[in-house]
Structures are given as C-alpha cells and as structure tokens.
Short mmCIF file of C-alpha atoms in Angstrom, two decimals:
data_model
loop_
_atom_site.label_atom_id
_atom_site.label_comp_id
_atom_site.label_asym_id
_atom_site.label_seq_id
_atom_site.Cartn_x
_atom_site.Cartn_y
_atom_site.Cartn_z
CA MET W 1 -14.49 -13.66 17.22
CA SER W 2 -15.81 -14.10 14.12
CA PHE W 3 -18.26 -17.52 15.68
CA LEU W 4 -19.19 -13.83 18.35
CA VAL W 5 -20.12 -12.18 15.08
CA ARG W 6 -22.24 -14.84 13.60
CA ALA W 7 -24.10 -15.73 17.41
CA LYS W 8 -25.26 -12.57 17.69
CA GLN W 9 -26.16 -12.26 13.48
CA LYS W 10 -27.92 -16.01 14.18
CA VAL W 11 -29.93 -14.59 17.83
CA SER W 12 -30.63 -11.68 15.65
CA LYS W 13 -31.55 -13.06 13.50
CA PHE W 14 -33.86 -15.66 14.80
CA LEU W 15 -35.67 -12.96 16.64
CA LYS W 16 -36.40 -10.96 13.94
CA SER W 17 -38.45 -13.00 12.66
CA PHE W 18 -40.06 -15.00 15.97
CA PHE W 19 -40.92 -11.41 16.94
CA SER W 20 -42.52 -9.25 13.09
CA LYS W 21 -45.50 -8.69 12.45
CA LYS W 22 -47.76 -11.41 9.54
CA ARG W 23 -47.93 -10.58 6.02
CA SER W 24 -51.91 -10.32 5.09
CA ARG W 25 -52.43 -10.71 1.09
CA ILE W 26 -54.63 -8.00 0.13
CA GLY W 27 -56.24 -8.62 -2.88
CA ILE W 28 -58.14 -5.04 -5.15
CA TYR W 29 -60.34 -6.60 -6.43
CA GLY W 30 -63.66 -4.79 -7.96
CA PRO W 31 -65.51 -4.43 -11.09
CA PRO W 32 -63.19 -3.00 -14.67
CA ASN W 33 -62.86 0.87 -14.47
CA ALA W 34 -63.04 0.44 -11.10
CA GLY W 35 -60.20 2.72 -9.76
CA LYS W 36 -58.36 -0.45 -8.78
CA THR W 37 -54.86 0.13 -10.72
CA THR W 38 -54.61 3.90 -9.11
CA LEU W 39 -55.16 3.09 -5.85
CA ALA W 40 -52.69 -0.24 -6.03
CA ASN W 41 -50.04 2.72 -7.52
CA ARG W 42 -50.80 5.51 -4.65
CA ILE W 43 -50.31 2.57 -2.34
CA VAL W 44 -46.89 1.62 -3.84
CA ARG W 45 -46.30 4.86 -3.97
CA ASP W 46 -47.24 6.26 -0.92
CA TRP W 47 -45.31 3.66 1.14
CA THR W 48 -42.80 1.64 -0.89
CA GLY W 49 -42.08 5.02 -3.45
CA ASP W 50 -41.96 2.46 -6.58
CA ALA W 51 -45.74 1.75 -8.67
CA VAL W 52 -47.93 -0.94 -10.20
CA GLY W 53 -48.84 -0.72 -13.46
CA PRO W 54 -50.42 1.97 -16.42
CA VAL W 55 -53.86 2.35 -15.74
CA SER W 56 -56.34 4.22 -18.69
CA GLU W 57 -59.57 4.34 -19.21
CA ILE W 58 -60.03 1.62 -21.77
CA PRO W 59 -60.91 -1.09 -19.76
CA HIS W 60 -58.93 -3.90 -18.58
CA GLU W 61 -56.15 -2.43 -18.85
CA THR W 62 -54.99 -4.36 -15.99
CA ARG W 63 -55.15 -8.03 -17.81
CA ARG W 64 -52.54 -10.11 -14.77
CA ALA W 65 -52.31 -9.24 -11.61
CA ARG W 66 -50.61 -7.73 -10.07
CA ARG W 67 -48.46 -8.57 -6.67
CA LYS W 68 -45.54 -5.86 -4.52
CA GLU W 69 -44.44 -7.09 -1.66
CA ASP W 70 -44.07 -6.64 2.05
CA ILE W 71 -46.04 -3.77 2.42
CA THR W 72 -45.44 -1.94 5.40
CA ILE W 73 -48.48 0.72 6.64
CA THR W 74 -49.12 2.57 9.01
CA GLY W 75 -51.26 4.53 10.29
CA THR W 76 -52.12 7.75 12.56
CA ASN W 77 -52.14 5.79 16.26
CA GLY W 78 -48.75 4.15 15.84
CA SER W 79 -50.58 0.41 14.15
CA SER W 80 -48.58 -0.58 11.96
CA VAL W 81 -49.72 -4.29 8.87
CA VAL W 82 -47.35 -5.27 6.47
CA ILE W 83 -48.30 -6.52 3.57
CA ASP W 84 -48.13 -8.27 -0.27
CA ILE W 85 -51.00 -6.07 -2.03
CA VAL W 86 -52.87 -8.08 -4.92
CA ASP W 87 -54.10 -5.67 -8.28
CA THR W 88 -56.56 -7.69 -9.75
CA PRO W 89 -58.41 -7.52 -13.16
CA GLY W 90 -62.16 -6.70 -13.59
CA VAL W 91 -64.57 -8.97 -12.16
CA THR W 92 -66.93 -9.50 -14.32
CA THR W 93 -69.33 -12.24 -15.83
CA LYS W 94 -68.64 -11.34 -19.90
CA ILE W 95 -65.71 -10.00 -22.07
CA ASP W 96 -66.75 -9.20 -25.57
CA TYR W 97 -63.29 -8.40 -28.02
CA ASN W 98 -66.18 -6.02 -29.44
CA GLU W 99 -66.42 -3.74 -26.17
CA PHE W 100 -62.38 -2.21 -26.93
CA LEU W 101 -62.91 -0.90 -30.44
CA GLU W 102 -64.62 2.04 -29.39
CA TYR W 103 -61.80 2.53 -28.09
CA GLY W 104 -59.39 2.65 -31.54
CA LEU W 105 -58.01 -0.44 -30.88
CA GLU W 106 -56.88 -3.02 -33.59
CA LYS W 107 -58.80 -6.38 -34.04
CA ASP W 108 -56.32 -8.12 -33.67
CA GLU W 109 -55.50 -6.37 -30.20
CA ALA W 110 -58.76 -6.30 -28.74
CA VAL W 111 -58.96 -10.08 -29.04
CA LYS W 112 -55.76 -10.31 -27.28
CA ARG W 113 -56.84 -7.94 -24.80
CA ALA W 114 -60.10 -9.88 -24.63
CA ARG W 115 -58.51 -13.28 -24.01
CA GLU W 116 -55.30 -12.05 -21.22
CA ALA W 117 -58.19 -9.92 -19.79
CA THR W 118 -60.87 -13.49 -18.82
CA GLU W 119 -57.67 -15.67 -18.05
CA GLY W 120 -56.50 -12.96 -15.91
CA VAL W 121 -60.28 -13.00 -14.45
CA ALA W 122 -60.00 -16.58 -13.56
CA GLU W 123 -57.01 -16.88 -12.17
CA ALA W 124 -57.97 -13.65 -10.04
CA MET W 125 -61.03 -15.88 -8.46
CA HIS W 126 -58.78 -18.78 -8.12
CA TRP W 127 -56.78 -16.77 -6.34
CA LEU W 128 -59.33 -15.68 -3.95
CA ARG W 129 -60.39 -18.64 -2.85
CA ASP W 130 -57.17 -19.58 -1.93
CA ASP W 131 -54.53 -17.26 -1.54
CA ILE W 132 -55.57 -13.83 -0.66
CA ASP W 133 -55.63 -12.94 3.17
CA GLY W 134 -57.72 -9.74 2.87
CA VAL W 135 -59.51 -7.81 -0.15
CA ILE W 136 -59.89 -3.62 -0.25
CA TYR W 137 -63.46 -4.01 -2.69
CA MET W 138 -62.97 -0.95 -4.72
CA LEU W 139 -66.68 -0.02 -6.78
CA ASP W 140 -67.00 3.71 -8.56
CA SER W 141 -69.33 6.11 -6.91
CA THR W 142 -71.20 7.40 -10.28
CA LEU W 143 -72.81 3.87 -10.94
CA ASP W 144 -74.96 1.90 -9.61
CA PRO W 145 -74.29 -0.22 -6.70
CA PHE W 146 -76.81 -3.08 -7.31
CA LEU W 147 -74.18 -4.79 -10.14
CA GLN W 148 -75.31 -8.63 -10.25
CA VAL W 149 -71.03 -9.22 -10.32
CA ASN W 150 -71.22 -6.80 -6.83
CA ILE W 151 -73.59 -8.68 -4.65
CA MET W 152 -71.49 -11.88 -5.89
CA MET W 153 -68.15 -11.21 -5.21
CA ILE W 154 -69.31 -9.28 -1.91
CA GLY W 155 -70.95 -12.14 -1.01
CA ILE W 156 -67.99 -14.84 -2.18
CA ILE W 157 -65.69 -12.60 0.23
CA GLU W 158 -68.08 -12.89 3.50
CA SER W 159 -68.80 -16.64 2.80
CA ARG W 160 -64.51 -16.98 3.48
CA LYS W 161 -64.68 -15.11 5.74
CA LEU W 162 -62.19 -12.54 3.99
CA PRO W 163 -62.09 -8.45 6.29
CA VAL W 164 -62.96 -7.01 3.85
CA VAL W 165 -62.86 -2.80 3.56
CA ILE W 166 -65.70 -1.43 0.66
CA VAL W 167 -63.66 1.80 -1.22
CA ALA W 168 -66.28 4.06 -2.91
CA ASN W 169 -63.75 6.12 -5.61
CA LYS W 170 -63.81 8.63 -7.39
CA ILE W 171 -65.87 11.11 -5.30
CA ASP W 172 -64.10 13.84 -6.97
CA LEU W 173 -65.83 12.90 -9.66
CA PRO W 174 -69.90 15.87 -9.62
CA ASP W 175 -71.92 12.54 -9.83
CA ALA W 176 -69.62 10.76 -6.66
CA ALA W 177 -72.56 9.29 -4.67
CA PRO W 178 -71.46 7.67 -2.17
CA GLN W 179 -74.37 7.45 0.16
CA ARG W 180 -75.90 4.88 -2.46
CA ILE W 181 -72.30 2.51 -1.75
CA ARG W 182 -73.14 3.05 2.30
CA SER W 183 -76.79 2.42 2.12
CA ALA W 184 -76.30 -0.69 -1.00
CA PHE W 185 -73.87 -3.12 1.88
CA PRO W 186 -74.79 -1.38 5.27
CA GLN W 187 -72.68 -4.33 7.37
CA HIS W 188 -68.48 -3.29 5.75
CA PRO W 189 -66.74 -0.22 6.30
CA VAL W 190 -66.70 1.78 3.45
CA ILE W 191 -64.82 4.53 2.81
CA SER W 192 -64.95 7.16 0.13
CA ILE W 193 -61.42 8.34 -1.70
CA SER W 194 -60.53 9.83 -4.70
CA GLY W 195 -58.07 7.33 -6.18
CA MET W 196 -56.63 9.86 -8.05
CA GLU W 197 -57.22 13.19 -6.18
CA GLY W 198 -55.57 11.04 -3.28
CA ASP W 199 -58.35 12.71 -1.14
CA ASN W 200 -59.71 10.57 2.16
CA VAL W 201 -56.88 8.55 1.27
CA GLU W 202 -54.81 8.22 5.06
CA GLU W 203 -58.70 7.11 6.87
CA LEU W 204 -58.26 4.80 4.04
CA TYR W 205 -54.87 3.40 5.85
CA GLU W 206 -56.00 4.00 8.79
CA LYS W 207 -59.32 0.67 7.98
CA MET W 208 -56.26 -1.13 7.02
CA THR W 209 -54.32 -1.08 9.36
CA GLU W 210 -57.17 -1.69 11.46
CA MET W 211 -59.03 -4.38 9.77
CA PHE W 212 -55.71 -6.85 8.17
CA GLY W 213 -53.81 -6.37 11.38
CA MET C 1 -89.22 -23.41 -38.95
CA ILE C 2 -89.61 -22.14 -35.53
CA GLN C 3 -87.94 -20.22 -34.39
CA GLY C 4 -87.17 -19.00 -30.45
CA VAL C 5 -85.48 -19.30 -26.87
CA GLN C 6 -85.04 -22.26 -25.34
CA ILE C 7 -85.76 -20.95 -21.55
CA ASP C 8 -85.11 -24.01 -18.96
CA PHE C 9 -86.81 -24.20 -15.01
CA LEU C 10 -84.17 -25.98 -12.77
CA SER C 11 -86.14 -27.31 -9.87
CA ALA C 12 -84.35 -26.81 -6.42
CA GLU C 13 -84.67 -30.80 -5.88
CA ARG C 14 -82.93 -31.53 -8.90
CA LEU C 15 -79.93 -29.31 -9.25
CA ASP C 16 -79.15 -30.24 -5.30
CA ARG C 17 -78.75 -34.04 -6.82
CA LEU C 18 -75.42 -32.91 -8.82
CA THR C 19 -72.08 -31.90 -7.52
CA MET C 20 -70.97 -28.45 -8.12
CA MET C 21 -68.83 -28.74 -11.09
CA GLU C 22 -71.88 -30.85 -12.68
CA LYS C 23 -74.19 -27.68 -11.89
CA ILE C 24 -72.00 -25.45 -13.62
CA ARG C 25 -71.04 -27.72 -15.83
CA LEU C 26 -74.73 -28.00 -16.71
CA ILE C 27 -75.54 -24.78 -16.53
CA LEU C 28 -72.05 -23.33 -18.92
CA ASP C 29 -73.71 -25.98 -21.20
CA ASP C 30 -76.84 -24.70 -21.74
CA VAL C 31 -75.88 -21.15 -21.31
CA ARG C 32 -72.88 -21.92 -24.81
CA SER C 33 -75.90 -23.87 -26.30
CA GLY C 34 -78.53 -20.18 -26.35
CA THR C 35 -80.70 -21.52 -23.89
CA ILE C 36 -82.11 -19.09 -21.22
CA VAL C 37 -80.95 -21.06 -17.70
CA VAL C 38 -84.03 -20.45 -14.86
CA LEU C 39 -82.68 -22.02 -11.57
CA GLU C 40 -86.14 -21.50 -8.87
CA LYS C 41 -82.90 -21.83 -5.80
CA GLY C 42 -79.74 -19.68 -6.80
CA LEU C 43 -76.50 -20.93 -5.77
CA ALA C 44 -73.73 -20.76 -3.00
CA PRO C 45 -71.42 -18.65 -3.55
CA GLU C 46 -68.49 -21.11 -3.61
CA GLU C 47 -69.73 -22.44 -6.88
CA GLN C 48 -70.50 -18.31 -7.82
CA SER C 49 -66.65 -17.71 -7.32
CA ARG C 50 -66.26 -21.12 -10.07
CA LEU C 51 -69.20 -20.24 -12.63
CA ILE C 52 -67.05 -16.75 -13.23
CA GLU C 53 -64.05 -18.60 -13.26
CA LEU C 54 -64.79 -21.31 -16.18
CA THR C 55 -67.18 -19.13 -18.04
CA MET C 56 -63.88 -16.65 -18.30
CA LEU C 57 -61.27 -20.07 -19.59
CA GLU C 58 -63.95 -20.72 -21.92
CA ILE C 59 -64.84 -17.22 -24.01
CA LYS C 60 -64.25 -17.27 -26.72
CA PRO C 61 -63.47 -14.45 -29.90
CA ASP C 62 -66.74 -14.46 -32.05
CA GLY C 63 -67.25 -17.10 -29.72
CA PHE C 64 -69.50 -17.32 -26.37
CA SER C 65 -68.52 -13.82 -24.68
CA GLY C 66 -69.87 -15.13 -21.17
CA ILE C 67 -73.20 -15.09 -19.70
CA GLU C 68 -75.00 -12.73 -17.99
CA LEU C 69 -77.01 -13.25 -14.71
CA GLU C 70 -79.17 -11.36 -12.04
CA THR C 71 -80.66 -13.59 -9.10
CA TYR C 72 -83.12 -11.20 -5.83
CA PRO C 73 -81.34 -9.82 -2.65
CA ALA C 74 -81.15 -12.88 -0.29
CA ARG C 75 -84.29 -12.64 1.74
CA GLY C 76 -82.99 -11.94 5.25
CA GLY C 77 -79.60 -12.62 3.88
CA ASN C 78 -76.56 -9.38 2.79
CA GLU C 79 -78.21 -6.24 3.55
CA GLY C 80 -80.01 -3.97 5.85
CA LEU C 81 -80.49 -4.55 9.72
CA GLY C 82 -81.76 -7.85 8.75
CA GLY C 83 -78.88 -9.04 7.42
CA PHE C 84 -76.56 -8.07 10.74
CA PHE C 85 -79.34 -10.28 12.67
CA SER C 86 -78.99 -13.09 10.23
CA ARG C 87 -75.69 -13.55 10.91
CA LEU C 88 -75.69 -12.48 14.96
CA VAL C 89 -78.09 -16.59 15.16
CA GLY C 90 -75.98 -17.43 12.41
CA LYS C 91 -79.13 -17.32 10.05
CA LYS C 92 -77.46 -18.78 7.05
CA SER C 93 -79.33 -16.30 3.57
CA GLU C 94 -81.67 -17.40 1.85
CA SER C 95 -80.39 -18.12 -2.32
CA ARG C 96 -83.24 -17.29 -4.82
CA LEU C 97 -84.13 -17.61 -8.29
CA THR C 98 -81.59 -17.18 -10.41
CA VAL C 99 -81.65 -15.65 -14.71
CA ILE C 100 -78.46 -16.91 -16.25
CA GLY C 101 -78.71 -16.66 -20.78
CA PRO C 102 -75.17 -15.89 -22.56
CA ALA C 103 -74.55 -11.45 -22.63
CA ASN C 104 -75.39 -11.18 -26.19
CA GLN C 105 -78.85 -12.79 -26.55
CA LEU C 106 -79.50 -11.76 -21.78
CA LYS C 107 -80.25 -7.98 -21.35
CA THR C 108 -80.91 -7.23 -17.41
CA LEU C 109 -84.04 -4.02 -18.09
CA LYS C 110 -84.83 -3.81 -14.70
CA LYS C 111 -84.12 -5.02 -10.96
CA ASP C 112 -85.78 -4.79 -7.69
CA GLU C 113 -86.93 -6.80 -4.45
CA ASP C 114 -89.28 -8.95 -5.59
CA LEU C 115 -88.94 -8.25 -10.18
CA ILE C 116 -86.30 -8.92 -12.81
CA SER C 117 -86.95 -7.77 -16.48
CA ALA C 118 -85.33 -8.59 -18.53
CA TRP C 119 -85.02 -8.84 -22.45
CA VAL C 120 -84.25 -12.20 -24.59
CA SER C 121 -83.16 -11.47 -28.54
CA SER C 122 -82.97 -15.06 -30.85
CA ARG C 123 -79.69 -15.54 -32.66
#
C-alpha cells in the first residue's frame, strides 16, 4: 500500500514539475523615489498578503535589492504568470551623502546610507545583465522623463532584449503628466498608476501577464 | 598658477581601439581627476551599464561623488516612429557625442536634440 502511495506521489510531483509554468524574475528598476518599493509592496500584498520593505521620502530608502519569490498574478481573462519580484535601489550615476543631511540625518548615518546605496545600485546593474528576465521601469509622472539615466536604462534593457513595461506612477498628484512618458518612450507599453492609491494596478497586472508570461 | 578645468576630447577611432574595460577605466580615471571627457561617439548599452556599476563602486564619502553624463538622443534610434522603423529594418541606433564629468563640477543646464548646455566649475 505504502508503495502505491509513494509511487502516486512521485508521479504527481513529476507531472507538476513538468507542467508547471516557468517562473520569471522581474526587476523593478527606475530612478530614486519613483515609487518602486510602494509598487513592490502592493504587488506582493495583493497576491500573497505579505510585504517587501519600508518606504520613505528620503531618497535611497531601498539600498539592497529585495526579492519576493513565487508570486502568481492572474489577469481578468484568466491567464496567469508566476514571478519572483525584485525591488531594486534607485539607479543613478551620482550619490553624495550631503544630500541626505538635508533630510535631517546625522553625518554617520548619511555616509552609511550613501555607501549602502552605491553597493546596491552596482548590484542591481550587475543583476540586470545576468539575472533578470523582465523589467518594470518605474517613473514619477510629475517629473521630466528625459533624464539621461532613464534614456540609458531603457537602452540597456532594450539591448538585452528584455520585455519591459513602463509604469507612469503618482498619477494621483496634481502635476502628473503620464502623456510625457508615453511621448518619451512610444516603443514600449506605458501603464499609468498610483502605487499609493492603487489606481489602475489591475491594468498593470493584466499587462504583466501578457508581457512576462 | 593658472586655474581651470581640463577637457579631453576623445575621438571615435581612439576609443574603438580599446576594450570595454580599458575604455571605462580611461573615462573614470580622467573624470576622477577632475577632467571633463567628451566622447566623439557615445558608449554602447553594455558599456553604459558597466560604467554605472563601476562608478558606484568608486564613490567615496568626501571624495568622488559620481559622474554627470549627457548625450544627444540617438539618431533614429530610441524614439518615435523613426526608432520603430529602424528596428523593423534591423538598423542599429547611432550613439552620439557624449559629455562625462565629475558630478560635483559638471551640471547640465539644458539638453535637446542638438544642444547640450553645461555649467562647469573649477574645484
């Protein structure tokens, strides 16, 4: 009897692994304070009930990439995708600890924050080359999207032929102009959302199942 | 003693003779010493990615705080219908003149299709 049970379990495990969907590693990239961790938290909370990390007004709150594995996202048409979500530090070409002093941090704390942020960005860039299957590129829709770092990052993502969804975040703010982002990157799908309020995230989930499945 | 800022103009031919890491090392060493570097031809995406990574690893408190970098939008490359058409016919986007300098000395004032306006301070 136990032999039959074990055999059944083995067959079941084999079939499950054979037919299970491929898991894609999706990186959330973008400049500092675009709302990456807020979106990562929302995705993880919506589909697993958990969270990824803290958010704050101070740039580079996320200094090390955080990963949440095995999230199944289902679109309204029933199609689904299994992903590992990787929340990354804001990509930049410069970090000066003096910037953090303006937010009331002590010098030691600001220097530590700067050091951790530089290591985190380097790591995130390394992962983009080796470890990421798709990208959600987050932009603050109240700001100019034509920053050099955004143009560079989209170019790097395109050169690696990674599927990318551009997210125009913070549409709940009065200065939001997601159309500027659509004009800047017409070659990619752009979804306008408020990560904070949850506006349009269903549309984003739909697009994620389409692009990353 | 004369005070000022050194600007190195690097030709496409000179950069083409270097490996990716030699190119990035040359740029970062120049910029860390306070030089503004102007590249006749911009960097490839892989080189840009490595440049950001290495820049981050070299930032030091009260020392090097990173780079400021500007380039013209790629000709017929990333944007608009021209970009889409270029990809459709397999044409590679052309990387263009690029200005790189120390973040604490170089500040971009304005940039558009054909103009990069920058402000440079001596240390």
